[in-house]
Short mmCIF file of C-alpha atoms in Angstrom, two decimals:
data_model
loop_
_atom_site.label_atom_id
_atom_site.label_comp_id
_atom_site.label_asym_id
_atom_site.label_seq_id
_atom_site.Cartn_x
_atom_site.Cartn_y
_atom_site.Cartn_z
CA MET A 1 89.65 8.96 20.66
CA ASP A 2 87.66 8.27 23.74
CA PHE A 3 86.14 4.33 23.33
CA SER A 4 84.42 4.56 26.64
CA ASN A 5 81.44 4.45 25.57
CA PHE A 6 81.84 1.65 23.01
CA ALA A 7 81.06 -2.07 24.82
CA GLN A 8 83.13 -4.60 24.51
CA PRO A 9 81.92 -8.17 23.23
CA SER A 10 80.30 -10.25 25.74
CA ALA A 11 80.93 -14.11 26.03
CA GLN A 12 77.74 -14.64 23.72
CA GLN A 13 79.43 -12.79 20.67
CA TYR A 14 82.02 -15.38 20.66
CA GLN A 15 81.58 -18.68 19.17
CA GLN A 16 83.90 -21.52 19.94
CA SER A 17 84.42 -23.26 16.60
CA THR A 18 85.08 -27.04 16.28
CA GLU A 19 88.85 -26.05 16.01
CA GLY A 20 89.02 -24.45 18.98
CA MET A 21 89.33 -20.64 17.52
CA VAL A 22 86.97 -18.20 18.58
CA ALA A 23 85.21 -16.03 16.20
CA PHE A 24 83.55 -12.74 16.65
CA ASN A 25 80.43 -11.61 15.48
CA PRO A 26 80.18 -7.92 13.93
CA ALA A 27 76.13 -8.24 13.94
CA ALA A 28 75.38 -9.32 17.52
CA ALA A 29 78.47 -6.68 18.88
CA PHE A 30 76.55 -2.93 16.30
CA ALA A 31 73.14 -4.76 17.69
CA ALA A 32 74.50 -4.08 21.51
CA GLN A 33 76.11 -0.57 20.54
CA GLN A 34 73.03 1.01 19.60
CA ALA A 35 70.94 -0.53 22.70
CA GLN A 36 73.47 1.73 24.53
CA LEU A 37 73.28 4.69 22.98
CA ALA A 38 69.67 4.89 22.27
CA PRO A 39 69.16 6.07 26.28
CA ALA A 40 71.93 8.68 25.95
CA GLN A 41 70.12 9.91 23.05
CA GLN A 42 66.80 10.47 24.06
CA ALA A 43 68.56 12.19 27.22
CA THR A 44 70.17 14.57 24.98
CA GLN A 45 66.20 15.14 23.16
CA GLN A 46 65.98 19.10 22.25
CA THR A 47 62.72 20.54 23.92
CA ILE A 48 61.52 24.57 23.27
CA LEU A 49 59.45 26.21 25.77
CA CYS A 50 55.71 27.27 25.08
CA CYS A 51 55.90 30.81 24.63
CA SER A 52 52.17 31.13 26.55
CA CYS A 53 52.82 29.23 29.33
CA GLY A 54 56.35 27.84 29.50
CA THR A 55 56.03 24.09 29.49
CA PRO A 56 58.99 22.25 28.18
CA ILE A 57 57.29 20.82 24.85
CA ALA A 58 58.44 19.34 22.05
CA PRO A 59 59.60 21.40 18.75
CA ASN A 60 56.45 22.75 16.46
CA PRO A 61 55.40 24.70 15.00
CA ALA A 62 52.91 26.82 16.64
CA ALA A 63 55.66 26.80 19.34
CA MET A 64 52.86 26.56 21.66
CA CYS A 65 51.39 23.19 23.72
CA VAL A 66 48.09 21.67 23.02
CA ALA A 67 46.28 23.51 25.87
CA CYS A 68 47.42 27.22 24.95
CA ILE A 69 46.69 25.98 21.45
CA SER A 70 43.30 24.58 22.32
CA HIS A 71 42.66 27.96 24.58
CA THR A 72 44.26 30.35 21.99
CA VAL A 73 42.00 28.92 18.63
CA ASP A 74 38.43 27.67 18.71
CA ILE A 75 37.88 25.82 15.68
CA THR A 76 34.03 25.55 16.82
CA GLU A 77 33.80 29.07 16.12
CA GLY A 78 31.25 29.57 13.11
CA ILE A 79 29.07 26.59 14.39
CA PRO A 80 25.76 27.05 16.61
CA LYS A 81 25.88 25.47 19.69
CA GLN A 82 21.98 25.46 19.56
CA SER A 83 19.25 25.01 16.93
CA THR A 84 15.86 24.30 16.26
CA VAL A 85 14.15 21.38 14.72
CA HIS A 86 10.29 21.09 13.49
CA PHE A 87 8.75 18.12 14.51
CA CYS A 88 4.66 17.43 13.26
CA LYS A 89 3.14 15.51 15.87
CA ASN A 90 0.15 14.24 13.95
CA CYS A 91 2.18 12.44 11.29
CA GLU A 92 5.25 11.91 13.45
CA ARG A 93 7.83 13.43 10.66
CA TYR A 94 10.73 15.81 10.72
CA LEU A 95 11.26 19.05 8.54
CA GLN A 96 13.96 18.94 6.31
CA PRO A 97 14.59 22.07 4.82
CA PRO A 98 12.97 23.47 2.99
CA ASN A 99 9.76 21.41 2.22
CA VAL A 100 10.72 17.86 3.02
CA TRP A 101 9.10 16.30 5.81
CA ILE A 102 10.76 13.14 6.75
CA LYS A 103 10.07 10.09 9.34
CA ALA A 104 12.58 9.15 11.91
CA GLU A 105 12.61 7.38 15.11
CA LEU A 106 14.26 9.20 18.49
CA GLU A 107 18.13 8.53 17.98
CA SER A 108 18.17 6.64 14.70
CA ARG A 109 20.83 7.41 12.11
CA GLU A 110 17.87 8.90 9.81
CA LEU A 111 17.71 11.72 12.54
CA LEU A 112 21.21 12.17 13.25
CA ALA A 113 21.98 12.64 9.71
CA LEU A 114 19.06 15.70 9.56
CA LEU A 115 20.62 17.26 12.83
CA VAL A 116 23.85 17.51 11.18
CA LYS A 117 22.93 18.64 7.96
CA ARG A 118 21.02 21.44 9.62
CA LEU A 119 24.49 22.56 11.23
CA ARG A 120 26.07 25.80 9.78
CA GLY A 121 29.81 25.67 9.11
CA LEU A 122 30.83 22.10 9.18
CA SER A 123 31.80 22.29 5.90
CA LYS A 124 35.21 24.29 7.09
CA VAL A 125 36.21 21.49 9.65
CA ARG A 126 36.13 17.48 9.39
CA LEU A 127 33.55 16.04 11.26
CA VAL A 128 35.22 13.06 12.75
CA ASP A 129 32.53 11.38 14.90
CA ALA A 130 28.72 12.01 16.16
CA GLY A 131 26.34 10.62 18.56
CA PHE A 132 23.25 11.46 20.74
CA ILE A 133 23.62 12.04 24.05
CA TRP A 134 20.65 11.10 26.25
CA THR A 135 17.97 13.21 26.82
CA GLU A 136 14.06 12.82 28.30
CA PRO A 137 11.86 11.78 25.83
CA HIS A 138 9.25 14.57 26.71
CA SER A 139 11.62 17.54 27.24
CA LYS A 140 11.88 18.66 23.75
CA ARG A 141 15.79 18.45 23.73
CA LEU A 142 18.13 16.80 21.66
CA LYS A 143 21.90 16.74 22.45
CA VAL A 144 24.41 15.83 19.94
CA LYS A 145 27.87 15.06 20.80
CA LEU A 146 30.08 16.30 17.69
CA THR A 147 34.26 15.47 17.50
CA ILE A 148 35.66 17.57 14.55
CA GLN A 149 39.37 18.05 13.54
CA LYS A 150 40.90 21.40 11.55
CA GLU A 151 44.33 22.19 10.84
CA VAL A 152 45.41 25.47 12.93
CA PHE A 153 48.74 26.14 11.92
CA ALA A 154 50.97 24.55 9.54
CA ASN A 155 51.48 21.00 10.08
CA THR A 156 49.33 21.83 13.28
CA ILE A 157 45.91 19.91 13.33
CA LEU A 158 43.45 20.09 16.70
CA GLN A 159 40.69 18.01 17.61
CA GLN A 160 37.86 19.22 19.43
CA VAL A 161 34.70 17.64 21.12
CA PHE A 162 31.73 20.00 21.64
CA VAL A 163 27.87 19.44 22.39
CA VAL A 164 24.74 20.88 20.05
CA GLU A 165 21.65 21.28 21.62
CA TYR A 166 18.49 20.88 19.34
CA VAL A 167 14.99 22.01 20.59
CA VAL A 168 11.87 20.19 19.53
CA ALA A 169 9.46 22.81 17.99
CA GLY A 170 6.19 21.72 17.17
CA GLN A 171 4.87 22.52 13.31
CA GLN A 172 1.94 20.88 11.12
CA CYS A 173 2.94 19.20 8.12
CA GLU A 174 1.14 20.69 4.84
CA ALA A 175 -0.64 16.91 4.74
CA CYS A 176 -2.11 17.49 8.13
CA ALA A 177 -2.95 20.88 7.95
CA ARG A 178 -4.93 19.77 4.67
CA VAL A 179 -6.62 17.19 6.68
CA MET A 180 -7.19 19.39 9.69
CA ALA A 181 -8.07 22.09 8.15
CA GLU A 182 -11.90 22.77 6.52
CA ASN A 183 -12.24 24.09 2.73
CA THR A 184 -8.62 23.07 2.16
CA TRP A 185 -9.49 20.90 -0.94
CA ARG A 186 -9.07 22.51 -4.13
CA ALA A 187 -11.21 19.51 -6.02
CA SER A 188 -13.19 16.73 -5.92
CA VAL A 189 -14.24 13.59 -7.53
CA GLN A 190 -17.79 12.22 -6.81
CA VAL A 191 -18.09 8.64 -7.88
CA ARG A 192 -21.81 7.63 -7.95
CA GLN A 193 -23.21 4.36 -9.18
CA LYS A 194 -27.24 3.47 -8.88
CA VAL A 195 -27.28 -0.06 -7.88
CA PRO A 196 -28.26 -1.30 -4.85
CA HIS A 197 -25.42 -3.08 -3.50
CA LYS A 198 -21.74 -2.00 -3.00
CA ARG A 199 -19.95 -4.92 -5.30
CA THR A 200 -18.13 -2.84 -8.29
CA PHE A 201 -17.20 0.45 -5.51
CA LEU A 202 -15.39 -2.96 -3.63
CA TYR A 203 -13.87 -4.19 -6.79
CA LEU A 204 -12.76 -0.29 -7.61
CA GLU A 205 -11.41 0.45 -4.25
CA GLN A 206 -8.87 -2.82 -4.94
CA LEU A 207 -7.88 -1.01 -8.59
CA ILE A 208 -7.13 2.32 -6.70
CA LEU A 209 -5.03 0.74 -3.94
CA LYS A 210 -3.25 -1.43 -6.57
CA HIS A 211 -1.85 1.42 -8.59
CA GLY A 212 -1.68 3.48 -5.70
CA MET A 213 -4.25 6.39 -6.92
CA HIS A 214 -5.42 7.34 -3.26
CA LYS A 215 -1.50 8.48 -2.22
CA ASP A 216 -2.72 12.29 -4.06
CA THR A 217 -6.07 12.50 -1.93
CA ILE A 218 -6.50 14.51 1.36
CA ASN A 219 -9.52 12.95 2.39
CA ILE A 220 -12.46 10.02 1.16
CA LYS A 221 -15.84 10.28 2.39
CA GLU A 222 -18.18 7.45 2.05
CA THR A 223 -21.68 8.43 0.48
CA ARG A 224 -24.91 6.55 0.41
CA GLU A 225 -24.38 6.18 -3.68
CA GLY A 226 -20.60 5.95 -3.86
CA LEU A 227 -17.02 7.92 -2.68
CA ASP A 228 -16.26 11.32 -2.49
CA PHE A 229 -12.60 11.97 -3.32
CA PHE A 230 -11.06 15.40 -2.24
CA PHE A 231 -7.75 16.74 -3.90
CA ALA A 232 -5.62 19.46 -3.24
CA HIS A 233 -4.62 20.47 -7.05
CA ARG A 234 -6.91 20.20 -9.61
CA SER A 235 -4.39 18.13 -11.79
CA HIS A 236 -4.95 15.37 -9.50
CA ALA A 237 -8.61 15.23 -9.66
CA ILE A 238 -8.01 15.06 -13.28
CA ARG A 239 -5.62 11.97 -13.25
CA PHE A 240 -7.88 9.99 -11.05
CA THR A 241 -10.91 10.84 -13.49
CA GLU A 242 -8.53 9.82 -16.33
CA PHE A 243 -7.64 6.77 -14.08
CA LEU A 244 -11.23 5.42 -13.49
CA SER A 245 -12.34 5.96 -17.07
CA ALA A 246 -9.63 3.19 -17.79
CA VAL A 247 -10.51 0.42 -15.26
CA VAL A 248 -14.44 1.04 -15.52
CA PRO A 249 -17.45 2.64 -17.79
CA THR A 250 -17.90 6.03 -16.58
CA ARG A 251 -19.06 9.43 -17.82
CA SER A 252 -17.73 12.01 -16.33
CA LYS A 253 -18.38 16.17 -16.17
CA TRP A 254 -17.09 19.15 -14.17
CA SER A 255 -18.10 22.27 -12.92
CA GLU A 256 -15.83 25.40 -11.67
CA GLN A 257 -17.12 27.65 -8.34
CA LEU A 258 -15.32 31.10 -8.00
CA ILE A 259 -14.20 31.52 -4.32
CA SER A 260 -12.17 35.17 -4.42
CA THR A 261 -10.41 37.25 -6.94
CA ASP A 262 -7.79 39.70 -7.55
CA ILE A 263 -8.32 42.87 -9.73
CA HIS A 264 -4.65 43.59 -9.24
CA THR A 265 -2.93 40.88 -10.40
CA SER A 266 -5.57 39.15 -12.11
CA THR A 267 -5.71 36.27 -10.61
CA ALA A 268 -9.06 33.87 -9.14
CA ASN A 269 -8.94 31.07 -6.55
CA SER A 270 -11.46 28.54 -7.70
CA LYS A 271 -12.74 24.97 -6.62
CA TYR A 272 -13.34 22.19 -8.78
CA SER A 273 -16.10 19.43 -8.66
CA PHE A 274 -15.81 16.31 -11.48
CA SER A 275 -19.05 13.91 -11.15
CA VAL A 276 -17.96 10.67 -12.59
CA GLU A 277 -21.30 7.74 -12.86
CA LEU A 278 -20.21 4.11 -13.25
CA VAL A 279 -22.22 1.67 -15.78
CA PRO A 280 -25.34 0.88 -13.64
CA ILE A 281 -24.93 -2.79 -14.62
CA CYS A 282 -22.52 -5.40 -12.89
CA LYS A 283 -20.77 -8.81 -12.93
CA ASP A 284 -23.58 -11.61 -12.83
CA ASP A 285 -26.40 -9.11 -13.77
CA LEU A 286 -28.85 -10.57 -16.05
CA VAL A 287 -29.49 -7.63 -18.74
CA CYS A 288 -32.32 -7.17 -21.27
CA LEU A 289 -30.74 -5.55 -24.79
CA PRO A 290 -32.47 -3.10 -26.64
CA PRO A 291 -33.69 -5.25 -29.61
CA LYS A 292 -31.47 -2.80 -31.99
CA MET A 293 -28.59 -2.99 -29.98
CA ALA A 294 -28.87 -6.78 -29.89
CA ARG A 295 -29.11 -6.86 -33.77
CA SER A 296 -25.86 -4.78 -33.51
CA PHE A 297 -24.04 -7.43 -32.04
CA GLY A 298 -24.68 -10.10 -34.76
CA GLY A 299 -28.04 -11.13 -34.17
CA MET A 300 -27.45 -11.62 -30.41
CA GLY A 301 -30.15 -12.55 -28.24
CA GLN A 302 -31.78 -9.67 -25.84
CA LEU A 303 -31.49 -11.71 -22.34
CA VAL A 304 -27.77 -11.63 -21.91
CA LEU A 305 -25.67 -12.13 -18.65
CA CYS A 306 -22.67 -9.91 -18.02
CA THR A 307 -19.83 -11.90 -17.01
CA ARG A 308 -17.31 -8.99 -17.11
CA VAL A 309 -16.70 -5.48 -16.22
CA ALA A 310 -14.04 -3.47 -17.04
CA ASN A 311 -13.31 -0.47 -19.34
CA THR A 312 -16.09 -1.85 -21.53
CA LEU A 313 -18.89 -4.25 -20.24
CA THR A 314 -19.00 -7.93 -21.70
CA PHE A 315 -22.21 -9.86 -22.39
CA MET A 316 -22.57 -13.51 -23.42
CA ASP A 317 -25.75 -15.09 -24.87
CA PRO A 318 -26.18 -18.41 -22.37
CA ASN A 319 -27.93 -20.12 -25.56
CA SER A 320 -25.50 -19.85 -27.79
CA LEU A 321 -22.23 -18.69 -26.22
CA GLN A 322 -21.91 -15.15 -28.25
CA VAL A 323 -19.71 -12.82 -26.76
CA ALA A 324 -20.05 -9.02 -27.23
CA GLU A 325 -18.57 -6.12 -25.55
CA LEU A 326 -19.93 -2.66 -25.12
CA ALA A 327 -18.14 0.26 -24.72
CA ALA A 328 -18.83 3.21 -22.34
CA PRO A 329 -19.52 5.95 -25.18
CA GLN A 330 -21.99 3.35 -27.05
CA TYR A 331 -23.84 2.57 -23.89
CA TRP A 332 -24.58 6.03 -22.95
CA ARG A 333 -25.88 7.32 -26.21
CA THR A 334 -29.06 3.91 -25.55
CA PRO A 335 -28.87 3.61 -21.94
CA PHE A 336 -30.43 0.34 -19.87
CA THR A 337 -30.47 -0.75 -16.95
CA SER A 338 -30.38 -4.56 -15.18
CA LEU A 339 -33.35 -6.70 -14.80
CA GLY A 340 -31.73 -8.49 -11.72
CA ASN A 341 -28.86 -8.48 -9.77
CA SER A 342 -26.67 -10.98 -7.34
CA ARG A 343 -29.14 -10.30 -4.68
CA GLN A 344 -31.99 -12.08 -6.84
CA LEU A 345 -30.38 -15.23 -7.54
CA THR A 346 -31.99 -18.63 -6.40
CA GLU A 347 -30.52 -21.84 -5.52
CA TYR A 348 -30.58 -24.73 -7.27
CA TYR A 349 -29.38 -28.32 -7.35
CA VAL A 350 -28.41 -30.50 -10.71
CA ILE A 351 -30.50 -33.44 -11.76
CA ASP A 352 -29.18 -33.91 -15.64
CA VAL A 353 -26.26 -32.50 -17.80
CA GLU A 354 -26.36 -32.91 -21.25
CA LEU A 355 -23.63 -31.51 -23.62
CA SER A 356 -24.46 -30.02 -26.94
CA GLY A 357 -21.08 -30.14 -27.94
CA MET A 358 -20.15 -26.44 -28.58
CA VAL A 359 -17.41 -24.81 -26.48
CA ARG A 360 -16.34 -21.53 -26.37
CA GLY A 361 -13.38 -20.63 -24.13
CA LYS A 362 -13.84 -21.57 -20.58
CA TYR A 363 -17.50 -22.30 -21.39
CA ALA A 364 -19.37 -25.12 -23.12
CA LEU A 365 -23.15 -25.16 -23.88
CA ALA A 366 -25.28 -28.11 -22.02
CA ASP A 367 -28.94 -28.74 -21.46
CA VAL A 368 -29.05 -28.54 -17.82
CA GLN A 369 -32.37 -30.13 -15.42
CA VAL A 370 -32.47 -28.50 -12.44
CA GLY A 371 -34.22 -28.51 -8.94
CA ARG A 372 -35.34 -25.80 -7.16
CA ALA A 373 -34.00 -26.18 -3.66
CA SER A 374 -36.68 -24.11 -1.98
CA ASP A 375 -39.89 -26.46 -3.71
CA ASP A 376 -37.87 -29.29 -5.60
CA ALA A 377 -39.74 -28.01 -8.57
CA VAL A 378 -37.81 -28.94 -11.90
CA PHE A 379 -36.52 -27.01 -14.90
CA TRP A 380 -34.61 -27.23 -17.91
CA ALA A 381 -32.26 -24.38 -18.80
CA ARG A 382 -29.81 -24.23 -21.82
CA SER A 383 -26.48 -22.70 -19.88
CA HIS A 384 -22.94 -21.97 -20.30
CA LEU A 385 -22.13 -24.38 -17.41
CA GLY A 386 -21.73 -27.50 -18.90
CA ASN A 387 -17.81 -27.75 -18.48
CA VAL A 388 -17.95 -27.39 -14.53
CA LEU A 389 -21.51 -28.74 -13.24
CA HIS A 390 -22.45 -32.26 -12.58
CA VAL A 391 -25.10 -33.98 -11.40
CA GLY A 392 -25.27 -33.32 -7.45
CA ASP A 393 -24.11 -29.81 -7.63
CA ALA A 394 -25.30 -26.92 -6.34
CA VAL A 395 -25.94 -23.52 -9.00
CA VAL A 396 -27.53 -20.32 -8.61
CA GLY A 397 -29.42 -18.66 -11.29
CA TYR A 398 -32.45 -16.05 -12.16
CA ASP A 399 -36.17 -17.41 -11.97
CA LEU A 400 -38.00 -16.30 -14.36
CA THR A 401 -41.67 -17.92 -14.06
CA SER A 402 -43.01 -15.55 -11.89
CA VAL A 403 -41.53 -12.12 -11.92
CA ASN A 404 -42.46 -8.75 -13.70
CA PHE A 405 -39.68 -6.35 -14.31
CA ASN A 406 -40.01 -2.49 -15.15
CA SER A 407 -38.71 -2.62 -18.49
CA ASP A 408 -40.07 -1.69 -21.39
CA ASP A 409 -37.50 -4.31 -23.28
CA TRP A 410 -38.29 -7.08 -21.36
CA ASP A 411 -42.10 -6.41 -22.26
CA THR A 412 -41.36 -6.25 -25.42
CA LEU A 413 -39.72 -10.04 -25.38
CA VAL A 414 -42.52 -11.22 -23.78
CA ALA A 415 -44.89 -10.02 -25.71
CA LYS A 416 -43.20 -12.03 -28.69
CA GLY A 417 -44.16 -15.01 -27.21
CA ARG A 418 -43.53 -16.98 -23.47
CA ASN A 419 -41.73 -19.73 -25.54
CA GLY A 420 -38.67 -17.47 -26.31
CA VAL A 421 -38.18 -16.65 -22.41
CA PRO A 422 -36.33 -19.21 -20.15
CA ASP A 423 -37.99 -20.31 -17.10
CA VAL A 424 -34.22 -20.62 -15.59
CA VAL A 425 -31.35 -18.55 -16.09
CA LEU A 426 -28.26 -20.58 -14.67
CA VAL A 427 -25.28 -18.03 -13.64
CA LYS A 428 -22.48 -19.71 -11.58
CA LYS A 429 -21.75 -22.71 -9.61
CA SER A 430 -22.39 -22.88 -5.36
CA TYR A 431 -20.55 -24.26 -2.77
CA PRO A 432 -23.06 -23.96 0.49
CA ALA A 433 -21.52 -26.97 2.05
CA ARG A 434 -18.02 -25.29 2.27
CA ARG A 435 -19.87 -22.23 2.97
CA LYS A 436 -21.42 -23.48 6.35
CA GLN A 437 -18.30 -24.35 7.87
CA SER A 438 -17.19 -21.09 7.62
CA LYS A 439 -13.44 -21.85 7.60
CA PRO A 440 -11.40 -19.18 8.25
CA ARG A 441 -8.99 -17.41 5.00
CA PRO A 442 -5.35 -17.93 4.82
CA TRP A 443 -5.40 -14.60 2.83
CA ARG A 444 -6.84 -11.06 3.23
CA VAL A 445 -7.37 -7.51 1.54
CA LYS A 446 -6.95 -3.98 2.31
CA THR A 447 -9.64 -1.29 2.01
CA LEU A 448 -9.36 2.71 1.66
CA ALA A 449 -9.11 4.59 5.24
CA LYS A 450 -12.64 6.52 4.45
CA THR A 451 -14.51 8.67 6.55
CA ALA A 452 -18.25 8.70 6.95
CA GLU A 453 -20.50 11.43 5.82
CA SER A 454 -21.77 11.63 8.95
CA ASP A 455 -21.09 10.85 12.89
CA LEU A 456 -24.06 8.84 13.14
CA GLU A 457 -23.30 5.10 13.21
CA PRO A 458 -24.48 3.51 10.41
CA LYS A 459 -28.08 1.62 10.84
CA LYS A 460 -28.08 -2.14 11.59
CA GLY A 461 -29.70 -3.55 8.15
CA ALA A 462 -27.14 -0.95 6.35
CA GLN A 463 -24.23 -2.86 8.03
CA ASP A 464 -25.42 -6.15 7.36
CA LYS A 465 -26.16 -5.24 3.82
CA LEU A 466 -22.31 -3.78 3.57
CA ASP A 467 -21.00 -6.80 5.24
CA ALA A 468 -23.10 -9.49 2.63
CA ASP A 469 -21.91 -7.12 0.05
CA MET A 470 -17.97 -7.53 1.29
CA GLU A 471 -18.59 -11.09 1.86
CA GLN A 472 -19.80 -11.67 -2.11
CA PHE A 473 -17.00 -9.74 -3.21
CA LEU A 474 -14.15 -12.26 -1.30
CA ARG A 475 -16.16 -14.98 -2.92
CA ASP A 476 -16.17 -13.61 -6.19
CA LEU A 477 -12.40 -13.82 -5.33
CA GLU A 478 -11.90 -16.89 -4.75
CA GLU A 479 -13.93 -18.42 -7.33
CA ASP A 480 -13.14 -15.86 -9.92
CA VAL A 481 -9.62 -16.03 -11.50
CA GLU A 482 -9.55 -13.11 -14.01
CA LEU A 483 -11.06 -11.15 -11.39
CA ARG A 484 -8.50 -12.27 -8.75
CA ALA A 485 -5.65 -11.47 -11.20
CA ALA A 486 -6.14 -7.71 -11.20
CA VAL A 487 -6.45 -7.53 -7.04
CA ASP A 488 -3.38 -7.81 -4.24
CA LEU A 489 -3.88 -10.74 -1.87
CA TYR A 490 -2.70 -10.58 1.14
CA LYS A 491 -0.98 -13.13 3.30
CA ASP A 492 -2.88 -12.88 7.37
CA PRO A 493 -0.43 -13.71 9.60
CA GLU A 494 -3.05 -14.05 12.23
CA TYR A 495 -4.60 -17.17 9.79
CA GLU A 496 -2.42 -20.23 11.97
CA ALA A 497 -4.03 -18.59 15.31
CA LYS A 498 -7.61 -18.59 13.68
CA ARG A 499 -6.76 -22.09 12.97
CA LEU A 500 -5.95 -23.10 15.87
CA ALA A 501 -8.75 -21.68 17.66
CA GLU A 502 -11.27 -23.09 15.13
CA ALA A 503 -9.38 -26.57 16.06
CA GLN A 504 -9.49 -26.01 20.07
CA ALA A 505 -13.40 -25.07 19.20
CA ALA A 506 -14.23 -28.47 17.74
CA ALA A 507 -12.56 -30.44 20.07
CA ASP A 508 -14.85 -28.76 22.76
CA GLY A 509 -17.16 -30.27 21.09
CA VAL A 510 -18.95 -27.00 19.65
CA ASP A 511 -21.17 -27.48 16.34
CA MET A 512 -19.13 -25.78 13.59
CA ASP A 513 -21.19 -27.25 10.45
CA MET A 514 -18.74 -30.26 10.13
CA ASP A 515 -21.85 -32.61 9.23
CA GLU A 516 -21.35 -32.05 5.43
CA ASP A 517 -18.61 -33.03 3.43
CA ALA A 518 -17.30 -30.13 1.65
CA GLU A 519 -17.22 -30.02 -2.18
CA GLU A 520 -14.10 -31.22 -3.62
CA ASP A 521 -13.38 -28.76 -6.54
CA PHE A 522 -14.27 -25.84 -4.24
CA PRO A 523 -11.83 -23.03 -5.41
CA GLU A 524 -8.80 -22.55 -3.10
CA ILE A 525 -5.97 -19.75 -3.57
CA ASP A 526 -2.56 -20.85 -4.04
CA LEU A 527 -0.76 -19.21 -1.00
CA GLY A 528 1.85 -18.56 -3.72
CA GLU A 529 -0.22 -15.78 -5.31
CA LEU A 530 -0.39 -14.06 -2.11
CA LEU A 531 1.93 -10.99 -0.83
CA ASP A 532 3.58 -10.00 2.17
CA ASP A 533 2.11 -7.08 3.70
CA MET A 534 5.24 -4.81 3.60
CA SER A 535 3.31 -1.25 3.99
CA LEU A 536 6.09 1.33 6.16
CA ASN A 537 2.96 3.91 7.28
CA ASP A 538 -0.58 3.85 8.20
CA ASP A 539 -2.31 5.79 5.66
CA GLU A 540 -2.58 2.72 3.34
CA GLY A 541 -5.89 1.29 4.26
CA GLU A 542 -7.95 -1.05 6.83
CA VAL A 543 -7.46 -4.71 6.55
CA VAL A 544 -10.52 -6.97 5.45
CA GLU A 545 -10.26 -10.94 6.02
#
C-alpha cells in the first residue's frame, strides 16, 4: 500500500504533556489530510464536451453549454416584442382592455403593470424582473426590459433578458367623446326656481357635491333661472331627479323625443327631458299663508317666516313660536309666493328687549324695541330672537310700514285691520362691524364645474348679483349650524398667506376698517369641522373662498 499521499504529523499535531510525554491529535491530522486531497480531487473532476461547439463543460442533461442552449432554445418565443397602448390626451388616461381607462404617470408602477398585462405568453414563463428604459417623452414610445426564466430541459433552467417596445397611440375615451361631441346626451334634467337670487341653488350645489351626484353627468350648463344637467343614460337622470326630490321640495315632469327607429329590429333611439321645478320659497323669506292653510296648521298666524328648506318647508310664526312643516305635494295643491326675500331686509339696532318667558327649542319669544338705522325711527316688534338679541346689537328684518305686496292673501290680511299687521318682522341678528373688516376665511367651499349658456361674459350687474348671493350664502354657513352640518367645508391652504398679507397691509398704514370693535359673539367655524382637500382629479369642481 502506498502511503505517500498521507501527510506526516507536524509539530502542532503533538502536544507536550506536563509529564514530558508526547500525545497525537487525530482531528488535526485528518483535517490536514483532507486539505491535501482537495486539489487532487479537483484536478481529476470529470468534464464533457459540448455536443454543438465542443467546449469542455460540466456534465448536464442537455450536454450543451449555456451559449449553445441560448442559441438553440428561445424562451421568448410567443411573446411579442412590439405592442400598442392607447392613450387619451384629454384626460391623460390609458386604456386597459376591454373598456377600462386608468390614470398613470410615466414610468410609474401602475403604467408598468398595465404594459406587462398586455403581453401575451408571459403565463408560460416566470417573470423575474421588469423595468422601464428611458425614452424621449415626445417620441410616443415606451420601452420595457423584462427578465424571464423557463425550464428548457430536465433540471435545466434558462434565464433571458429582452426588450419590448410599446407604441403610444391616441384614442379618445368615451367620457371625453361625450363631452367633445354634440348631441351625445341621452337624458337631461332642467332644474328651475323662479326667484330673484341663487341662494337655494348654491345650497343645492353643495348637496350634489357632498353626495357625488354630479359624477354621472357629462355636462352641466348654467342658465338664467337654474341649471341643466346632461346624462348619457336615462337611468342616471331618473336617479338624479329622485335625489333632488329627497333634499328639496320639487315637482317634476318628463317628455320623450324620438330621434330614430329601426323597423327591422323594433328598436328606437330617444332623448328624454326631465323638468324639475323647485318651490319658489327660500330660507328667511316672509310668507303670507292662505287662510285655509293657516287654519289647518292649528290656527297659526298667516304672516310667517321660512326658517328651513329641506324636503319640506318649515314655517314659524314669530308672534307665537308656532312651527309647521309643509310638504311639496301639499304646497303644489295650493301654491303661493313669498312677500319678501333676503335682498329686501332692512337694518335695525336694538334699543330694549323684554322676554315673555315662552321658549321653544332655540327660540325665545320677546318684545323688542328697535330703531331703523337709516332714520332712527323707533318700532316695537314681537320676535323669536329673544335669546340672542341684546341692547346695542344689530338686527335685520322686514319693514312693513310702507309696503305694497302683490298678493291676495296679504290684501285679505290687511283688510281685516292694520292692527293685526306688525310694523317690523325681525329675521336674524347681523354683525356689521365684523363684516366691514373683511377678514379672510380659513375655509372654503367647492362649486360645480359649469359652462355658461352663451360664450359671452356676464354683464357687470349680473356678476355683482352672483357675487353678492355667494357672499350671503357663505355668511349663512357661518351663522347657521344646522345649514353648515349638511355642507362640506374645506381648509384653505392659502389662509396663512392671506393673513400675513393683511397684517402687512395694516402695518403699512392701509385702511382696513379696524376702527370698530368686532362683535364678541360673532360665529366662528371650528377648525375641527373643516376637511382636508383630498381631490385626486380635476373634475370635482371649482373652489370658492
